[in-house]
């Protein structure tokens, strides 16, 4: 073998680059989990701009519908009766007609909802179906439908993550995690709440707060929130929270009572939402008729109480910042619940997160008026009960008390609110769970077959997470070819294959001693520095077995081979950890 054969291309510059590559590998130890954090940050940024674009498009369409550059409530108050009836009906009609396109793509869709994509575990969202649903939500939201805007924001942000995962050809576990990051970015963008956005996905969707899965959610949420605040400002969404002050510990007792009341009232709220669905399911009519009817009902209610239009954010702020007579607030609460039940039941695309916040704020305010009448000397404010009621109602309705507590804190940026909202939320959660209602998102997950999917996930093996290994070398590869291969790869081990049979690996650190010995470079080939006793996985092994072997090998990536020794692909430790961390403990053990 000549020196030209052995060191082709091994100039001083190439040798210097290899030394830098080894130095970085020894000190930075950049693995797949760190790469996932980087992609989570990118998804947070892209998800935030997707949310900004959707919000501005909704405002533009609202102006087109109403002719007013005002908030939804102000616009409807300025319109005559016939337009209050007509605009929500037309919006519902257009939203329903848009959904007709979904049936054309149904057979081609892997998943049509971000929760389904995360729970199913494939991380694939149908682009066309997601866009159809978002356009439908666009028509509903701009025309005053009484439904939350977080649904399309989360859907679009998750879609961006899913497309990115497919484009980069990420394995199953990482695509699933990226979609979860997109969902967290969507929630964070909607409410300027990075911690609550991460906990929303961790508690409700993933059912786990394991750090391997939770860390990327936090990164995505924080980046999304920073992007949104740079565009919209960094003020608290609920400025009324700044006025909250806990005067004495005795005030905590009424807040505990509020938690009990919210725990008892939440099942009725959930039953009303499901009742709306059941009522519209009895109507044997096309989806566009149902959505138009839902819009007409909302329009009819706005004739008397125009405050019910929109997702309820304006109403929440009004409840927390303005004095209300209990009779007026009770009427608005009832009308808003009926409008939300009609919109939600008709099949409109969106969420009920913000309407739930309003229900909690109004219920808490009414409870606060009663407490202030009973204990006038305590100096309590009904608005404070409205704040605490939001957290308690949200905790009971979603079954995610930690998320609810953090959400209220982030919405108000008031530290003093933490103790009372913690007490009320936990009490409301346990009271509501004792009555065993279906949670706000439990029914959605059940409809998407979460139980069957969990059983399917428990049977997945190493082969299901495997990706093709394109970074292989021949055992006769020259030292120069090995060095250049490491410059092109981010991995610290390259697999040596002959006739598609796995022989061993070459470590980045094993070639380091030969960089200063040019006379040996001309003689060395990959087989000379190969490790032939390297740990390998089998495609039928469980995830827990794979994790145990990763611990023994202390490697970030292991080859997957058939019994005959054929190299089938590779699996990273990060993918196994994300897979196990993305499920509740019982499912992970079953895997």
Coordinates of C-alpha atoms in Angstrom, one line a residue:
X1 CA 0.0 0.0 0.0
X2 CA 1.4 3.4 -1.0
X3 CA 1.2 6.5 1.1
X4 CA -1.1 8.0 -1.5
X5 CA -3.5 5.1 -0.9
X6 CA -3.3 5.3 2.8
X7 CA -3.4 9.0 3.4
X8 CA -5.3 10.3 0.4
X9 CA -6.5 13.7 1.3
X10 CA -4.8 13.6 4.7
X11 CA -3.2 17.0 4.4
X12 CA -2.1 19.1 7.4
X13 CA -5.4 20.9 7.2
X14 CA -7.5 17.7 7.3
X15 CA -5.3 16.4 10.2
X16 CA -5.9 19.7 12.0
X17 CA -9.7 19.4 11.5
X18 CA -9.7 15.9 12.8
X19 CA -7.9 17.1 16.0
X20 CA -10.5 19.8 16.5
X21 CA -13.2 17.2 16.0
X22 CA -11.7 15.0 18.6
X23 CA -11.2 17.9 21.0
X24 CA -14.9 18.9 20.6
X25 CA -16.0 15.3 21.1
X26 CA -14.0 14.9 24.3
X27 CA -15.2 18.2 25.9
X28 CA -18.7 19.0 24.6
X29 CA -20.1 15.5 24.4
X30 CA -22.8 16.7 22.1
X31 CA -25.4 14.0 22.0
X32 CA -28.8 13.4 20.4
X33 CA -30.7 14.8 23.4
X34 CA -28.8 18.1 23.2
X35 CA -29.6 18.1 19.5
X36 CA -33.3 17.6 20.4
X37 CA -33.1 20.7 22.6
X38 CA -31.8 22.7 19.7
X39 CA -34.6 21.6 17.5
X40 CA -37.1 22.3 20.3
X41 CA -35.8 25.9 20.4
X42 CA -36.3 26.2 16.6
X43 CA -39.8 24.8 16.9
X44 CA -40.6 27.3 19.6
X45 CA -39.5 30.2 17.4
X46 CA -41.4 28.9 14.3
X47 CA -44.5 28.0 16.4
X48 CA -44.6 31.5 17.9
X49 CA -44.6 33.1 14.4
X50 CA -47.2 30.7 13.2
X51 CA -49.4 31.8 16.1
X52 CA -48.8 35.5 15.4
X53 CA -49.7 35.0 11.7
X54 CA -53.0 33.2 12.7
X55 CA -54.0 35.9 15.2
X56 CA -53.4 38.7 12.8
X57 CA -55.3 36.8 10.0
X58 CA -58.2 36.3 12.4
X59 CA -58.3 40.0 13.2
X60 CA -58.2 40.9 9.5
X61 CA -61.1 38.5 8.8
X62 CA -63.1 39.8 11.8
X63 CA -62.8 43.3 10.3
X64 CA -63.9 42.0 7.0
X65 CA -67.0 40.4 8.6
X66 CA -68.0 43.2 10.9
X67 CA -66.4 46.3 9.3
X68 CA -65.0 47.4 12.7
X69 CA -61.4 47.6 13.9
X70 CA -62.4 46.8 17.5
X71 CA -62.5 43.9 19.9
X72 CA -65.1 41.3 19.2
X73 CA -67.4 42.4 22.0
X74 CA -67.2 46.1 21.0
X75 CA -67.8 45.2 17.4
X76 CA -71.0 43.2 18.2
X77 CA -72.3 45.9 20.5
X78 CA -71.9 48.4 17.6
X79 CA -73.8 46.2 15.1
X80 CA -77.6 46.1 14.5
X81 CA -79.6 43.0 15.6
X82 CA -79.7 41.4 12.1
X83 CA -76.0 41.5 11.7
X84 CA -75.5 40.0 15.2
X85 CA -77.6 37.1 14.0
X86 CA -76.1 36.9 10.5
X87 CA -72.3 37.0 11.0
X88 CA -71.9 34.0 13.4
X89 CA -74.3 32.0 11.2
X90 CA -72.2 32.8 8.1
X91 CA -69.0 32.1 10.0
X92 CA -70.4 28.7 11.1
X93 CA -71.5 27.9 7.6
X94 CA -68.1 28.7 6.1
X95 CA -66.4 26.8 8.8
X96 CA -68.6 23.8 8.2
X97 CA -68.2 23.9 4.4
X98 CA -64.4 24.0 4.9
X99 CA -64.6 20.8 7.0
X100 CA -66.2 19.0 4.1
X101 CA -62.7 19.0 2.5
X102 CA -61.4 17.0 5.4
X103 CA -63.2 13.8 4.3
X104 CA -61.3 13.9 1.0
X105 CA -58.0 13.6 2.8
X106 CA -59.1 11.3 5.7
X107 CA -57.7 8.1 4.2
X108 CA -54.4 9.7 3.6
X109 CA -53.9 11.2 7.1
X110 CA -51.8 9.5 9.7
X111 CA -53.1 11.8 12.4
X112 CA -55.4 14.8 12.3
X113 CA -54.8 16.1 15.8
X114 CA -51.7 17.0 17.8
X115 CA -52.9 14.9 20.8
X116 CA -53.4 11.9 18.6
X117 CA -50.0 12.4 17.0
X118 CA -48.3 12.5 20.4
X119 CA -50.3 9.7 22.0
X120 CA -50.1 7.4 19.0
X121 CA -46.4 8.0 19.0
X122 CA -45.7 8.3 15.2
X123 CA -45.5 12.1 15.3
X124 CA -47.0 12.4 11.9
X125 CA -49.7 15.1 11.3
X126 CA -51.6 15.4 8.1
X127 CA -50.6 18.7 6.5
X128 CA -53.8 19.1 4.4
X129 CA -56.2 18.0 7.2
X130 CA -54.5 20.3 9.7
X131 CA -54.7 23.2 7.4
X132 CA -58.4 22.5 6.7
X133 CA -59.1 22.4 10.4
X134 CA -57.2 25.6 11.0
X135 CA -59.1 27.4 8.2
X136 CA -62.3 26.2 9.7
X137 CA -61.3 27.6 13.1
X138 CA -60.3 30.8 11.4
X139 CA -63.8 31.3 10.1
X140 CA -65.3 30.4 13.4
X141 CA -63.0 32.6 15.5
X142 CA -63.3 35.7 13.3
X143 CA -67.1 35.5 13.2
X144 CA -67.5 35.5 17.0
X145 CA -67.9 31.8 17.8
X146 CA -67.8 31.2 21.6
X147 CA -64.8 28.9 21.5
X148 CA -61.1 29.1 22.4
X149 CA -58.4 30.1 20.0
X150 CA -55.7 27.9 21.5
X151 CA -56.9 24.9 19.5
X152 CA -55.7 26.2 16.0
X153 CA -52.7 27.8 17.5
X154 CA -51.5 24.5 19.0
X155 CA -52.5 22.6 15.9
X156 CA -50.5 24.8 13.6
X157 CA -47.5 24.9 15.8
X158 CA -47.6 21.1 16.2
X159 CA -47.9 20.8 12.4
X160 CA -44.7 22.8 11.9
X161 CA -42.9 20.4 14.3
X162 CA -44.3 17.4 12.5
X163 CA -43.3 18.6 9.1
X164 CA -39.8 19.4 10.4
X165 CA -39.5 15.9 12.0
X166 CA -40.5 14.2 8.7
X167 CA -38.2 16.4 6.6
X168 CA -35.2 15.6 8.8
X169 CA -36.3 11.9 8.9
X170 CA -36.2 11.7 12.7
X171 CA -37.1 8.4 14.2
X172 CA -40.5 7.7 15.8
X173 CA -39.7 8.8 19.4
X174 CA -38.1 12.1 18.4
X175 CA -40.9 13.0 15.9
X176 CA -43.4 12.4 18.7
X177 CA -41.4 14.6 21.1
X178 CA -41.1 17.4 18.5
X179 CA -44.8 17.4 18.0
X180 CA -45.2 17.7 21.8
X181 CA -42.8 20.6 21.7
X182 CA -44.9 22.3 19.0
X183 CA -48.0 21.9 21.2
X184 CA -46.2 23.4 24.2
X185 CA -45.1 26.3 22.0
X186 CA -48.7 26.9 20.9
X187 CA -50.0 27.1 24.4
X188 CA -47.2 29.3 25.5
X189 CA -47.9 31.6 22.5
X190 CA -51.6 31.8 23.3
X191 CA -51.1 32.8 27.0
X192 CA -47.6 34.1 27.3
X193 CA -47.1 31.2 29.8
X194 CA -43.9 29.2 29.1
X195 CA -44.0 27.0 32.2
X196 CA -47.7 26.3 32.0
X197 CA -47.3 25.5 28.3
X198 CA -44.7 22.8 29.1
X199 CA -46.8 21.4 32.0
X200 CA -49.9 21.4 29.8
X201 CA -48.4 18.9 27.4
X202 CA -46.5 17.0 30.1
X203 CA -49.5 16.5 32.4
X204 CA -52.4 16.2 30.0
X205 CA -50.9 14.8 26.8
X206 CA -47.7 12.9 27.7
X207 CA -48.8 12.0 31.2
X208 CA -45.2 12.3 32.4
X209 CA -42.8 15.0 33.7
X210 CA -39.6 12.9 33.2
X211 CA -36.8 15.3 32.4
X212 CA -35.9 13.7 29.1
X213 CA -39.3 14.6 27.8
X214 CA -40.0 17.7 29.9
X215 CA -36.7 19.5 29.1
X216 CA -37.4 20.0 25.4
X217 CA -41.0 21.2 26.2
X218 CA -39.5 23.9 28.5
X219 CA -37.0 25.1 25.8
X220 CA -39.7 25.3 23.1
X221 CA -42.2 27.1 25.5
X222 CA -39.6 29.6 26.6
X223 CA -38.4 30.5 23.1
X224 CA -42.0 30.8 21.9
X225 CA -42.9 33.1 24.8
X226 CA -39.9 35.3 24.2
X227 CA -40.7 35.6 20.5
X228 CA -44.4 36.5 21.3
X229 CA -43.4 39.0 23.9
X230 CA -40.9 40.7 21.5
X231 CA -43.8 41.1 19.1
X232 CA -46.7 41.9 21.5
X233 CA -45.1 43.2 24.6
X234 CA -44.2 41.6 27.9
X235 CA -47.1 42.8 30.1
X236 CA -49.2 40.3 32.1
X237 CA -52.2 39.2 30.1
X238 CA -54.4 39.6 33.2
X239 CA -53.3 42.9 34.6
X240 CA -56.0 42.7 37.3
X241 CA -53.8 40.1 39.0
X242 CA -51.4 42.8 40.0
X243 CA -54.0 44.1 42.5
X244 CA -54.2 40.9 44.5
X245 CA -52.9 41.0 48.0
X246 CA -53.3 38.4 50.8
X247 CA -54.0 40.5 53.9
X248 CA -54.1 37.7 56.4
X249 CA -53.8 33.9 56.7
X250 CA -57.5 33.8 57.7
X251 CA -58.4 34.7 54.1
X252 CA -57.2 31.3 53.0
X253 CA -60.2 29.6 54.6
X254 CA -62.7 31.2 52.1
X255 CA -60.4 30.3 49.3
X256 CA -60.5 26.7 50.4
X257 CA -64.2 27.0 50.4
X258 CA -64.0 28.3 46.8
X259 CA -62.0 25.3 45.9
X260 CA -64.7 23.0 47.2
X261 CA -67.4 24.9 45.4
X262 CA -65.4 24.8 42.1
X263 CA -64.8 21.1 42.5
X264 CA -68.6 20.5 42.9
X265 CA -69.5 22.9 40.0
X266 CA -66.9 21.7 37.4
X267 CA -68.7 18.4 36.7
X268 CA -71.8 20.4 35.8
X269 CA -69.7 22.5 33.4
X270 CA -68.3 19.4 31.8
X271 CA -71.7 17.8 31.5
X272 CA -73.0 20.9 29.8
X273 CA -70.3 20.7 27.1
X274 CA -71.0 17.0 26.6
X275 CA -74.7 17.7 26.5
X276 CA -74.1 20.2 23.7
X277 CA -72.3 17.4 21.7
X278 CA -75.1 14.9 22.4
X279 CA -77.8 17.4 21.4
X280 CA -76.2 18.1 18.0
X281 CA -75.4 14.5 17.4
X282 CA -79.2 13.9 17.4
X283 CA -79.5 16.3 14.5
X284 CA -79.1 14.2 11.3
X285 CA -77.7 16.9 9.1
X286 CA -74.4 17.7 7.4
X287 CA -71.6 19.3 9.4
X288 CA -72.0 22.7 7.7
X289 CA -75.7 22.8 8.8
X290 CA -74.7 22.0 12.4
X291 CA -72.0 24.7 12.5
X292 CA -74.3 27.2 10.9
X293 CA -77.0 26.3 13.5
X294 CA -74.4 26.7 16.3
X295 CA -73.5 30.1 14.9
X296 CA -77.1 31.1 14.8
X297 CA -77.6 30.1 18.4
X298 CA -74.6 32.3 19.4
X299 CA -76.0 35.1 17.3
X300 CA -79.4 34.9 19.0
X301 CA -77.8 35.1 22.4
X302 CA -75.7 38.1 21.3
X303 CA -79.0 40.0 20.6
X304 CA -79.4 40.2 24.4
X305 CA -75.9 39.7 25.7
X306 CA -73.2 40.6 23.0
X307 CA -70.5 39.9 25.7
X308 CA -70.7 36.1 24.9
X309 CA -68.9 36.4 21.6
X310 CA -65.3 35.3 21.3
X311 CA -63.2 33.1 23.4
X312 CA -63.9 34.9 26.7
X313 CA -60.6 36.7 27.2
X314 CA -62.2 40.1 27.2
X315 CA -64.8 39.0 29.7
X316 CA -62.1 37.5 32.0
X317 CA -60.3 40.9 32.1
X318 CA -63.6 42.7 32.7
X319 CA -64.5 40.4 35.6
X320 CA -61.1 41.0 37.2
X321 CA -60.9 44.8 36.7
X322 CA -64.4 46.1 36.9
X323 CA -67.1 45.9 39.5
X324 CA -70.1 43.7 38.6
X325 CA -73.6 43.3 40.1
X326 CA -74.1 39.7 40.8
X327 CA -77.3 39.5 38.8
X328 CA -75.7 40.9 35.7
X329 CA -72.6 38.6 36.0
X330 CA -74.8 35.5 36.6
X331 CA -76.8 36.2 33.5
X332 CA -73.6 36.7 31.4
X333 CA -72.2 33.5 32.8
X334 CA -75.2 31.5 31.9
X335 CA -75.4 32.9 28.4
X336 CA -71.7 32.4 27.9
X337 CA -71.9 28.7 28.9
X338 CA -74.9 28.2 26.6
X339 CA -73.1 29.9 23.7
X340 CA -70.0 27.8 24.3
X341 CA -72.0 24.6 24.6
X342 CA -73.7 25.4 21.3
X343 CA -70.4 26.2 19.5
X344 CA -68.5 23.3 21.0
X345 CA -71.4 20.9 20.5
X346 CA -71.9 21.8 16.8
X347 CA -68.4 20.6 16.1
X348 CA -66.6 23.9 15.6
X349 CA -62.8 23.5 15.6
X350 CA -61.2 25.2 18.6
X351 CA -60.7 24.8 22.3
X352 CA -62.6 25.4 25.5
X353 CA -59.5 26.4 27.6
X354 CA -60.3 30.2 27.7
X355 CA -64.0 29.7 28.1
X356 CA -63.1 27.5 31.1
X357 CA -61.0 30.3 32.5
X358 CA -64.0 32.7 32.2
X359 CA -66.3 30.2 33.9
X360 CA -63.9 29.9 36.8
X361 CA -63.4 33.7 37.0
X362 CA -67.2 34.4 37.0
X363 CA -68.0 31.6 39.4
X364 CA -65.2 32.8 41.7
X365 CA -66.4 36.4 41.5
X366 CA -69.9 35.4 42.5
X367 CA -68.6 33.3 45.3
X368 CA -66.5 36.3 46.4
X369 CA -69.5 38.6 46.5
X370 CA -71.2 36.1 48.8
X371 CA -68.1 35.9 51.1
X372 CA -67.7 39.7 51.2
X373 CA -71.4 40.0 52.2
X374 CA -70.9 37.4 55.0
X375 CA -67.5 38.8 56.2
X376 CA -67.4 42.5 55.3
X377 CA -64.8 43.3 58.0
X378 CA -62.2 41.1 56.3
X379 CA -61.7 43.6 53.4
X380 CA -61.8 40.9 50.7
X381 CA -62.4 41.7 47.0
X382 CA -64.6 39.7 44.7
X383 CA -62.0 40.1 41.9
X384 CA -59.5 38.2 44.0
X385 CA -61.9 35.3 44.2
X386 CA -62.2 35.5 40.4
X387 CA -58.5 35.0 40.1
X388 CA -58.5 32.0 42.4
X389 CA -61.6 30.6 40.8
X390 CA -59.9 30.5 37.4
X391 CA -57.1 28.3 38.8
X392 CA -59.4 26.0 40.8
X393 CA -61.9 25.6 37.9
X394 CA -59.1 24.9 35.4
X395 CA -57.4 22.4 37.7
X396 CA -60.7 20.5 38.2
X397 CA -61.7 20.6 34.5
X398 CA -58.4 19.5 33.0
X399 CA -57.2 17.2 35.7
X400 CA -53.8 19.0 35.7
X401 CA -53.5 21.1 38.9
X402 CA -49.8 21.9 38.6
X403 CA -50.4 23.3 35.1
X404 CA -53.4 25.3 36.4
X405 CA -51.5 26.8 39.4
X406 CA -48.6 27.9 37.2
X407 CA -50.9 29.2 34.5
X408 CA -52.6 31.6 36.9
X409 CA -49.3 32.8 38.2
X410 CA -48.0 33.4 34.7
X411 CA -51.1 35.2 33.6
X412 CA -51.0 37.6 36.5
X413 CA -47.2 37.7 37.3
X414 CA -48.2 38.0 41.0
X415 CA -46.3 35.9 43.5
X416 CA -48.8 36.5 46.3
X417 CA -51.5 34.6 44.4
X418 CA -49.6 31.3 44.6
X419 CA -50.6 30.1 48.0
X420 CA -54.4 30.6 47.7
X421 CA -54.5 29.3 44.2
X422 CA -52.5 26.2 45.2
X423 CA -54.9 25.4 48.0
X424 CA -58.0 26.1 46.0
X425 CA -56.8 24.2 42.9
X426 CA -55.7 21.1 44.7
X427 CA -58.9 21.0 46.8
X428 CA -61.0 21.5 43.6
X429 CA -59.0 18.8 41.8
X430 CA -59.6 16.2 44.5
X431 CA -63.3 17.1 45.0
X432 CA -63.9 16.8 41.2
X433 CA -62.0 13.6 40.9
X434 CA -64.1 12.0 43.7
X435 CA -67.1 12.6 41.5
X436 CA -65.4 10.9 38.6
X437 CA -66.3 13.1 35.7
X438 CA -64.5 12.8 32.4
X439 CA -61.9 15.6 32.2
X440 CA -61.9 18.3 29.6
X441 CA -59.4 16.5 27.4
X442 CA -59.9 13.0 28.7
X443 CA -62.9 12.5 26.3
X444 CA -60.8 13.7 23.4
X445 CA -58.0 11.3 24.1
X446 CA -60.4 8.5 24.6
X447 CA -62.0 9.2 21.2
X448 CA -58.6 9.0 19.7
X449 CA -58.1 5.5 21.0
X450 CA -55.6 6.3 23.7
X451 CA -56.2 3.1 25.6
X452 CA -55.7 0.9 22.5
X453 CA -52.7 3.0 21.5
X454 CA -51.1 2.6 24.9
X455 CA -51.4 -1.1 24.5
X456 CA -49.8 -0.9 21.1
X457 CA -46.9 1.3 22.4
X458 CA -46.2 -1.2 25.1
X459 CA -45.5 -3.9 22.4
X460 CA -43.1 -1.8 20.4
X461 CA -39.6 -3.1 20.2
X462 CA -36.1 -1.8 19.3
X463 CA -36.8 -2.4 15.6
X464 CA -39.7 0.1 15.8
X465 CA -37.3 2.9 16.8
X466 CA -34.5 1.9 14.4
X467 CA -33.3 4.2 11.7
X468 CA -31.1 3.2 8.7
X469 CA -27.4 3.5 9.3
X470 CA -25.8 5.5 6.5
X471 CA -22.5 6.1 8.2
X472 CA -20.8 2.7 7.6
X473 CA -17.3 1.9 6.5
X474 CA -15.6 -1.0 4.9
X475 CA -13.0 -2.9 7.1
X476 CA -10.4 -2.0 4.4
X477 CA -11.1 1.7 4.5
X478 CA -7.9 3.7 4.6
X479 CA -7.0 5.9 7.6
X480 CA -7.7 9.0 5.5
X481 CA -11.2 7.7 4.6
X482 CA -11.9 7.0 8.3
X483 CA -10.7 10.5 9.3
X484 CA -12.9 12.2 6.6
X485 CA -15.9 10.0 7.6
X486 CA -15.6 11.4 11.2
X487 CA -15.5 14.9 9.9
X488 CA -18.8 14.3 8.1
X489 CA -20.5 12.5 11.0
X490 CA -21.6 13.8 14.4
X491 CA -21.3 10.4 16.0
X492 CA -18.3 9.2 18.0
X493 CA -18.5 5.6 16.6
X494 CA -18.6 4.5 13.0
X495 CA -19.9 1.0 12.1
X496 CA -17.7 -1.3 10.1
X497 CA -19.6 -3.5 7.7
X498 CA -18.5 -6.1 5.2
X499 CA -21.1 -7.7 2.8
X500 CA -23.8 -6.0 5.1
X501 CA -22.5 -7.9 8.1
X502 CA -21.7 -5.9 11.2
X503 CA -18.0 -6.5 12.2
X504 CA -17.4 -3.8 14.9
X505 CA -16.8 0.0 15.3
X506 CA -14.1 2.5 15.0
X507 CA -14.0 5.1 17.8
X508 CA -13.1 8.7 17.2
X509 CA -10.8 8.6 20.2
X510 CA -9.0 5.5 19.0
X511 CA -7.6 7.3 15.9
X512 CA -6.2 10.1 18.0
X513 CA -2.7 8.5 18.7
X514 CA -2.1 8.0 15.0
X515 CA -2.6 11.6 13.9
X516 CA 1.0 12.4 15.0
X517 CA 2.5 9.4 13.3
X518 CA 2.3 9.9 9.5
X519 CA 4.5 6.9 8.9
X520 CA 1.8 4.7 10.4
X521 CA -1.1 6.4 8.7
X522 CA 0.0 4.9 5.4
X523 CA -0.2 1.4 6.8
X524 CA -3.4 1.6 8.9
X525 CA -6.9 0.5 7.7
X526 CA -10.2 0.5 9.6
X527 CA -9.8 -3.1 10.6
X528 CA -6.6 -2.3 12.5
X529 CA -8.3 0.1 14.9
X530 CA -11.7 -1.6 15.0
X531 CA -13.4 -2.8 18.2
X532 CA -15.1 -6.1 17.4
X533 CA -16.7 -6.6 20.8
X534 CA -19.0 -3.6 20.6
X535 CA -22.5 -4.0 22.2
X536 CA -25.3 -4.5 19.7
X537 CA -29.1 -4.6 19.9
X538 CA -31.6 -7.1 18.4
X539 CA -34.8 -5.8 16.8
X540 CA -37.1 -7.8 19.0
X541 CA -35.6 -6.5 22.3
X542 CA -37.8 -4.3 24.6
X543 CA -37.0 -0.7 25.4
X544 CA -36.0 -1.5 28.9
X545 CA -33.6 -4.2 27.7
X546 CA -32.1 -1.6 25.2
X547 CA -31.7 0.9 28.0
X548 CA -29.8 -1.6 30.1
X549 CA -27.5 -2.4 27.2
X550 CA -26.9 1.3 26.7
X551 CA -25.8 1.6 30.3
X552 CA -23.3 -1.2 29.8
X553 CA -21.9 0.2 26.6
X554 CA -21.8 3.9 27.7
X555 CA -22.5 4.9 24.1
X556 CA -25.1 7.3 22.6
X557 CA -25.8 5.0 19.6
X558 CA -25.9 1.3 19.2
X559 CA -26.2 -0.9 16.1
X560 CA -29.2 -3.1 15.5
X561 CA -28.3 -6.5 14.0
X562 CA -30.2 -9.6 12.9
X563 CA -29.3 -13.0 14.4
X564 CA -27.3 -13.7 11.3
X565 CA -25.1 -10.6 12.0
X566 CA -26.7 -8.4 9.3
X567 CA -26.7 -4.7 10.1
X568 CA -30.3 -3.5 10.1
X569 CA -29.9 0.0 11.4
X570 CA -29.1 2.0 14.6
X571 CA -30.9 3.3 17.7
X572 CA -29.9 6.2 19.9
X573 CA -30.1 6.3 23.6
X574 CA -32.0 9.5 23.4
X575 CA -34.8 7.9 21.4
X576 CA -35.2 5.1 23.9
X577 CA -35.3 7.6 26.8
X578 CA -37.8 9.8 25.0
X579 CA -39.9 6.8 24.3
X580 CA -39.9 5.6 27.9
X581 CA -40.2 9.2 29.3
X582 CA -43.2 10.0 27.1
X583 CA -45.5 7.5 28.8
X584 CA -46.8 7.1 32.3
X585 CA -44.8 4.8 34.5
X586 CA -47.1 1.8 34.2
X587 CA -46.9 1.9 30.4
X588 CA -43.1 2.3 30.5
X589 CA -42.7 -0.7 32.7
X590 CA -45.0 -2.7 30.5
X591 CA -42.7 -1.8 27.5

